[in-house]
CSV table of C-alpha atoms and ligand atoms in Angstrom, one decimal:
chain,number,residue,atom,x,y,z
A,1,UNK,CA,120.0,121.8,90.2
A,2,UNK,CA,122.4,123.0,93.5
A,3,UNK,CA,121.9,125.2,96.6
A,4,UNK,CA,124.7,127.3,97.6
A,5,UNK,CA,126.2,127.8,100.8
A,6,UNK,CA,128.8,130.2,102.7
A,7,UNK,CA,131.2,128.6,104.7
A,8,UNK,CA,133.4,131.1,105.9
A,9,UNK,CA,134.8,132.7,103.0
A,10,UNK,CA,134.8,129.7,101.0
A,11,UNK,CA,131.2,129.4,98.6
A,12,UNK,CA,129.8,125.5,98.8
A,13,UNK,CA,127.4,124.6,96.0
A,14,UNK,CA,125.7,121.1,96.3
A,15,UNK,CA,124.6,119.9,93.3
A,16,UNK,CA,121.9,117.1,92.9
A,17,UNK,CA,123.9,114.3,91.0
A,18,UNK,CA,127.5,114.9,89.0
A,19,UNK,CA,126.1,115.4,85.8
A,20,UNK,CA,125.1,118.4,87.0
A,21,UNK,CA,128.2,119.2,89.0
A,22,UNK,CA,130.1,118.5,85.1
A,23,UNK,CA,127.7,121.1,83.3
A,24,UNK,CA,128.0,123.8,85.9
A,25,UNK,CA,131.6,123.3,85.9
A,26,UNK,CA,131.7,124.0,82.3
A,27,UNK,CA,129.6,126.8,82.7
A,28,UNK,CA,132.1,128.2,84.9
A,29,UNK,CA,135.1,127.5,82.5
A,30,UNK,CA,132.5,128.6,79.6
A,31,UNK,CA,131.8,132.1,81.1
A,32,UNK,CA,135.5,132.6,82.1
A,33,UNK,CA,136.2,132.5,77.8
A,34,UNK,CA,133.5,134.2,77.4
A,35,UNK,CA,134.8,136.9,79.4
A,36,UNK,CA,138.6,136.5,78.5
A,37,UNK,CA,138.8,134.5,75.4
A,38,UNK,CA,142.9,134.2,76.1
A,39,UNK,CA,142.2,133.0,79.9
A,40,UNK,CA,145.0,130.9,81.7
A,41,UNK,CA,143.1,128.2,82.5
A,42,UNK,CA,144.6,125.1,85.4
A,43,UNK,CA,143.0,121.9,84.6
A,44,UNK,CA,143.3,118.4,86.3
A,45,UNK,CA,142.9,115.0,85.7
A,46,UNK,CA,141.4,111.7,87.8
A,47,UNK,CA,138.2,110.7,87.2
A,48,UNK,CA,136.1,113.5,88.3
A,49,UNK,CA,136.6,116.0,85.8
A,50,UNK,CA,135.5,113.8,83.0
A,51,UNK,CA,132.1,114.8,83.4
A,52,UNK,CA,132.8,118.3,82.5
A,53,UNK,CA,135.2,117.7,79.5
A,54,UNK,CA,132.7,115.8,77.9
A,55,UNK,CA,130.7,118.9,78.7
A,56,UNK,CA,133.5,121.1,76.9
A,57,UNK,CA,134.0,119.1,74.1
A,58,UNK,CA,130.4,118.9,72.9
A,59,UNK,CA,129.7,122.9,73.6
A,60,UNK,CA,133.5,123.7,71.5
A,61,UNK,CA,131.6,121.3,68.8
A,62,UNK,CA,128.6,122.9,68.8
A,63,UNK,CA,130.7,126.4,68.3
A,64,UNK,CA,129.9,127.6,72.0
A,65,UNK,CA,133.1,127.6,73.5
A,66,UNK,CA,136.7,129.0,71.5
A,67,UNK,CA,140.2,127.6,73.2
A,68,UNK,CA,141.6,128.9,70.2
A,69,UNK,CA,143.8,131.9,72.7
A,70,UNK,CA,143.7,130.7,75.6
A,71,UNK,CA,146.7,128.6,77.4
A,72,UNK,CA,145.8,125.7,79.4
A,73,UNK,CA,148.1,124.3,82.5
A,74,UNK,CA,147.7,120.5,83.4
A,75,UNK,CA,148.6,120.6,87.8
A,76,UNK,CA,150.7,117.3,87.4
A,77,UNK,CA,152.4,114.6,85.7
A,78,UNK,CA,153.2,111.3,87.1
A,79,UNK,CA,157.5,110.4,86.9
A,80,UNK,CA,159.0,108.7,85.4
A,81,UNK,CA,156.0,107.9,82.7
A,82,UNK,CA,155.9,108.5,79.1
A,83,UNK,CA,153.4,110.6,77.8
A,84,UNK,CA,152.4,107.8,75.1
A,85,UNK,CA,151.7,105.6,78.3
A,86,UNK,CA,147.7,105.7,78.3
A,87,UNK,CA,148.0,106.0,82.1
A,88,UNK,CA,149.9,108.9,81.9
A,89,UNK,CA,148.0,112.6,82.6
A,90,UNK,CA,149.7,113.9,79.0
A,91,UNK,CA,147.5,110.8,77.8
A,92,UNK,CA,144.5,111.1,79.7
A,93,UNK,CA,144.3,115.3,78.2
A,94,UNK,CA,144.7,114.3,74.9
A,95,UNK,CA,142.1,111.9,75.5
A,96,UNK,CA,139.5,113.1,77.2
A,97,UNK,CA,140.1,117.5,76.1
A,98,UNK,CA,143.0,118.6,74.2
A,99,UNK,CA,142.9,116.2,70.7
A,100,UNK,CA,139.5,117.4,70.5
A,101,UNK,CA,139.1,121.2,71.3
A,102,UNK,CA,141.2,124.2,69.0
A,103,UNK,CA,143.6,125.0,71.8
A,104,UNK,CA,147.0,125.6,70.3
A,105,UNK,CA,149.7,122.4,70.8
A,106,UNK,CA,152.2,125.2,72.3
A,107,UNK,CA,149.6,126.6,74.9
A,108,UNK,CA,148.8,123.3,76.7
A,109,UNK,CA,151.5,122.5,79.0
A,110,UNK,CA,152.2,119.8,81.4
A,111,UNK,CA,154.9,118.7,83.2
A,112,UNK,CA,157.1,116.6,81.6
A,113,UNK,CA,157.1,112.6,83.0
A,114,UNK,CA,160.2,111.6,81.1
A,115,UNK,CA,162.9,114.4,82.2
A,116,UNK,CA,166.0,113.0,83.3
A,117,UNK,CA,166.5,116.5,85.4
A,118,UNK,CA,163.5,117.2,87.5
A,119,UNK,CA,164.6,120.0,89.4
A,120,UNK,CA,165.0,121.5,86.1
A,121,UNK,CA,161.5,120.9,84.8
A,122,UNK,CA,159.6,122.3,88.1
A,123,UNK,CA,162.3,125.4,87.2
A,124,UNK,CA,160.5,125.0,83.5
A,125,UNK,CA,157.4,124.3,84.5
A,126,UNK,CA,157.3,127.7,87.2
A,127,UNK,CA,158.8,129.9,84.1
A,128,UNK,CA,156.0,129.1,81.8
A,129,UNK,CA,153.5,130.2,85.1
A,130,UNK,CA,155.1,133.4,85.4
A,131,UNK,CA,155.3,134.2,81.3
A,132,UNK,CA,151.4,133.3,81.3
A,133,UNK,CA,150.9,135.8,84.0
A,134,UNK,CA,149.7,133.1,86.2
A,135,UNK,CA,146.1,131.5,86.2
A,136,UNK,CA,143.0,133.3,86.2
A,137,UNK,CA,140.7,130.0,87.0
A,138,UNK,CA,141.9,126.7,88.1
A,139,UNK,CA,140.0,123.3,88.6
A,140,UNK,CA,141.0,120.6,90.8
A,141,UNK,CA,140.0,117.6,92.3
A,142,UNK,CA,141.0,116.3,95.6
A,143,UNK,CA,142.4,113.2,96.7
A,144,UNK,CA,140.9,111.3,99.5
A,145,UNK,CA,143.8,112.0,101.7
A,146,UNK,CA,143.0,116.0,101.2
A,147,UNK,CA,145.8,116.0,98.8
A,148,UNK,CA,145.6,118.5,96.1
A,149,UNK,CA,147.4,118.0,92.4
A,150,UNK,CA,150.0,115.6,94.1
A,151,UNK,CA,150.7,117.8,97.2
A,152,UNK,CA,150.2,115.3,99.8
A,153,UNK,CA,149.8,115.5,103.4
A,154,UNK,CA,153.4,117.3,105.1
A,155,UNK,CA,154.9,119.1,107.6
A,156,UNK,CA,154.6,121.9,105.6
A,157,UNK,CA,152.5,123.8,102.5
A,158,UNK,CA,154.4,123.3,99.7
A,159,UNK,CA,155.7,126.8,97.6
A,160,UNK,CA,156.5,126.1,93.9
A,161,UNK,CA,156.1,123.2,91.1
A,162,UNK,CA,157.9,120.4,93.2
A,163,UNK,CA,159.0,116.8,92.7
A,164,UNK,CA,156.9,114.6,94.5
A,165,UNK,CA,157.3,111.5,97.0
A,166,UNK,CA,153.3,109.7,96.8
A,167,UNK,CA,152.2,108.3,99.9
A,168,UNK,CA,150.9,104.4,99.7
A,169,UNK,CA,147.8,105.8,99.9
A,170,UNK,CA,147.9,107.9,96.6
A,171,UNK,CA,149.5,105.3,95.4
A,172,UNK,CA,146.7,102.8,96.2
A,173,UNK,CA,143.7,105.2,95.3
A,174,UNK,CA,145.5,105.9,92.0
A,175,UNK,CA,146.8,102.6,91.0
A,176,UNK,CA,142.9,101.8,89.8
A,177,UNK,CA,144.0,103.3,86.5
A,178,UNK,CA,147.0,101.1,86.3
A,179,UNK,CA,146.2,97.7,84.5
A,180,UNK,CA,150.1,96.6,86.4
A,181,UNK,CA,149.9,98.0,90.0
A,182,UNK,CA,153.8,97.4,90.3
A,183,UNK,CA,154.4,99.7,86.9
A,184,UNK,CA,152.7,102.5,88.8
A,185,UNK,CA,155.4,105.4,89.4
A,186,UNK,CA,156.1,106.5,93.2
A,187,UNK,CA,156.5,110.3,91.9
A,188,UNK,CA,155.4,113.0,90.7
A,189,UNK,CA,156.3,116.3,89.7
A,190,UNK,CA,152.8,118.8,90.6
A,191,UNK,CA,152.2,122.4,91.2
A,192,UNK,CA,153.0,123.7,94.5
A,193,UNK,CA,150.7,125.2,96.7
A,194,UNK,CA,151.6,128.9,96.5
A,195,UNK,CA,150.9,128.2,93.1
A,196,UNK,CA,147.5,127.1,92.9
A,197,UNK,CA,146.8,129.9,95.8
A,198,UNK,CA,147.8,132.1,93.4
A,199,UNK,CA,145.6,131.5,91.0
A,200,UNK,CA,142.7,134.3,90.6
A,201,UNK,CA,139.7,131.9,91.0
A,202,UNK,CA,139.6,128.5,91.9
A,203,UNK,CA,136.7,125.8,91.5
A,204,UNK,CA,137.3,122.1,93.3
A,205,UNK,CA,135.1,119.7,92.2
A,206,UNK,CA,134.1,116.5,94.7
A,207,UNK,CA,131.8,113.6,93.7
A,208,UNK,CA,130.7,110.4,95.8
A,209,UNK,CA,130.5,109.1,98.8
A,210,UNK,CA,134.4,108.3,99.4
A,211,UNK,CA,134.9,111.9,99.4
A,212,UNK,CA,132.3,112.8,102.3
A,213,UNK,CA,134.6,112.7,104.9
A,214,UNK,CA,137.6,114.7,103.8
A,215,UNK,CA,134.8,117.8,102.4
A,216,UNK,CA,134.6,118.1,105.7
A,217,UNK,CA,137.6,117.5,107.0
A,218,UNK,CA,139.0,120.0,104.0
A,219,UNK,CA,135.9,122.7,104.6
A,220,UNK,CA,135.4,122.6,108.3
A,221,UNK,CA,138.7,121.3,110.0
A,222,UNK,CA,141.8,123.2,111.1
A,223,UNK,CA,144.0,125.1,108.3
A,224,UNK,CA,147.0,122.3,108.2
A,225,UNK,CA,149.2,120.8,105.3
A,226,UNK,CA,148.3,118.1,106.6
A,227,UNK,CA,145.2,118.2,104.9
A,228,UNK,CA,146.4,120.2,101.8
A,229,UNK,CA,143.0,121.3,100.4
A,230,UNK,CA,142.3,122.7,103.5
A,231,UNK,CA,144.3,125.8,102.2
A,232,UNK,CA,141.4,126.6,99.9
A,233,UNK,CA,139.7,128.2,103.2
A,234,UNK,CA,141.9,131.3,103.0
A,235,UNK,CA,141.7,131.7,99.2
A,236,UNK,CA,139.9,134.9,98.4
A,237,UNK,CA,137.8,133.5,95.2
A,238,UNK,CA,136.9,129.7,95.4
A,239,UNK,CA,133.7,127.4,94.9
A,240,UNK,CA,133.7,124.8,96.1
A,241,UNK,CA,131.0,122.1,93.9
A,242,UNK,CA,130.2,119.1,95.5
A,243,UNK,CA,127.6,116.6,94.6
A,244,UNK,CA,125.1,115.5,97.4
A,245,UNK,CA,127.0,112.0,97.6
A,246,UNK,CA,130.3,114.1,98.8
A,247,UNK,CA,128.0,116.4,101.0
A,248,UNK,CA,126.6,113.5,103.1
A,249,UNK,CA,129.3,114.2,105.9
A,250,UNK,CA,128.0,117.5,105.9
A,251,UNK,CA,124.2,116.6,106.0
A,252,UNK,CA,124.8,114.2,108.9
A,253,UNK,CA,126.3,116.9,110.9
A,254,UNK,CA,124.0,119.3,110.2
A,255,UNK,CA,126.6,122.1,108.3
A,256,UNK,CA,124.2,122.8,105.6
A,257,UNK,CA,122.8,125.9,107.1
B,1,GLP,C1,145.1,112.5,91.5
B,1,GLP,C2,145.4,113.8,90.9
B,1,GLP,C3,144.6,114.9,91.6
B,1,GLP,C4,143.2,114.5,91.6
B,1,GLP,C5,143.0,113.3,92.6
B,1,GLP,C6,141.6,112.9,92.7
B,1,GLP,O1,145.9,112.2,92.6
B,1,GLP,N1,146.8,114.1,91.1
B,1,GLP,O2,144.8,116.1,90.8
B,1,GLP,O3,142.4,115.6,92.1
B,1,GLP,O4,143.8,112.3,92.1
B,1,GLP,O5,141.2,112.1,91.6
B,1,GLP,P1,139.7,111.6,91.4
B,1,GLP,O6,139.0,112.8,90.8
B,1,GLP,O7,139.8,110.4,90.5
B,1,GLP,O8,139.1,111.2,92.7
């Protein structure tokens, strides 16, 4: 099903195709309810986590998992974007988790894509971070510019929930979703880095082949904004869960040791 690696401080499991990556990542988010049934949970969107909501919808069905305390944070929401637009993240969680799990309506959260006063709603968004007592395990994804949530590549790590500027080639990995490339927003407003840091545990999860190069670049190369994800080297508690497709980079150069 996986091997597991060290890599520095960072744990690397390779799983054998991403439908196991999606169960084992709901067995992570399974066992941390299980363990604290009113866990502060960070989730993303994009299309690798799909996998393992499908996963958490069918074991909340079959009575295995219960959102009913917990609070669960969304990293990002695209601006300006109404949350009725189906290519908006508020969309895509109703969708694909939220409509069909017994979390309660005022414990999911997610930045707000129609706020006329953004500044405001990253001030919002950071309070309702600090009143959950921050997160005890948050998923991501990463972009294949090493950008995580939508903190792309910079001079510098960024601190708090921010209002972002997406580089074209965010805009162009991300503009699959959107039926009208030209109706795709340039910003977003995303967690900061300090605040995912923060964050107790952390599990990334990488699929396919597009990805092989930045795993490595984000596991092996030099600590730099440049490469956002690359932060998750000096985070005390992460796994990293690949699938073999994402690990090819890391076959070819023999890091699998
Ligand atoms: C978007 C999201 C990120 C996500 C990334 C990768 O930019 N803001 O949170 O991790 O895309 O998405 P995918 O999983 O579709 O490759």
């Amino acid at each position: 099903m996986y091997i597991d690696y060290n890599i520095e401080q960072l744990h690397l499991r390779v799983t054998k195709d991403y439908d196991s990556l999606s169960k084992l990542a709901a067995d992570i988010v399974e066992e941390e309810l299980q363990n604290n049934p009113a866990a502060v949970i960070g989730f993303p969107t994009g299309s690798t986590p799909i996998g393992m909501y499908k996963e958490l919808v069918k074991r909340y069905q079959e009575g295995r998992i219960d959102f009913s305390l917990a609070t669960i944070f969304n990293l990002d929401e695209y601006h300006p974007i109404n949350p009725k637009n189906a290519q908006s993240f508020a969309y895509f969680m109703h969708q694909h988790l939220i409509d069909h799990i017994n979390i309660k309506k005022e414990n999911f959260h997610i930045p707000n894509g129609t706020c006329d006063d953004v500044e405001a709603e990253c001030q919002r968004f950071d309070e309702l971070l600090e009143k959950a007592g921050g997160i005890h395990l948050q998923v991501m994804g990463v972009g294949p510019n090493g950008h995580i949530a939508f903190n792309e590549p910079s001079e510098e790590f960024t601190k708090k929930t921010l209002f972002a500027d997406l580089t074209p080639s965010t805009i162009e990995a991300n503009s699959r979703f959107f039926p009208d490339k030209s109706k795709m927003p340039r910003h977003a407003i995303s967690m900061g880095i300090q605040s995912l840091f923060n964050a107790k545990k952390i599990l990334m999860l990488v699929n396919g082949e597009g990805k092989k190069e930045i795993v490595r670049k984000m596991l092996l190369g030099p600590v730099t904004p440049q490469v956002p994800a690359s932060i998750l080297q000096l985070h005390p508690n992460t796994l990293v869960m690949i699938d073999e497709e994402a690990a090819l980079e890391l076959e070819r150069n023999g890091d699998l040791k």
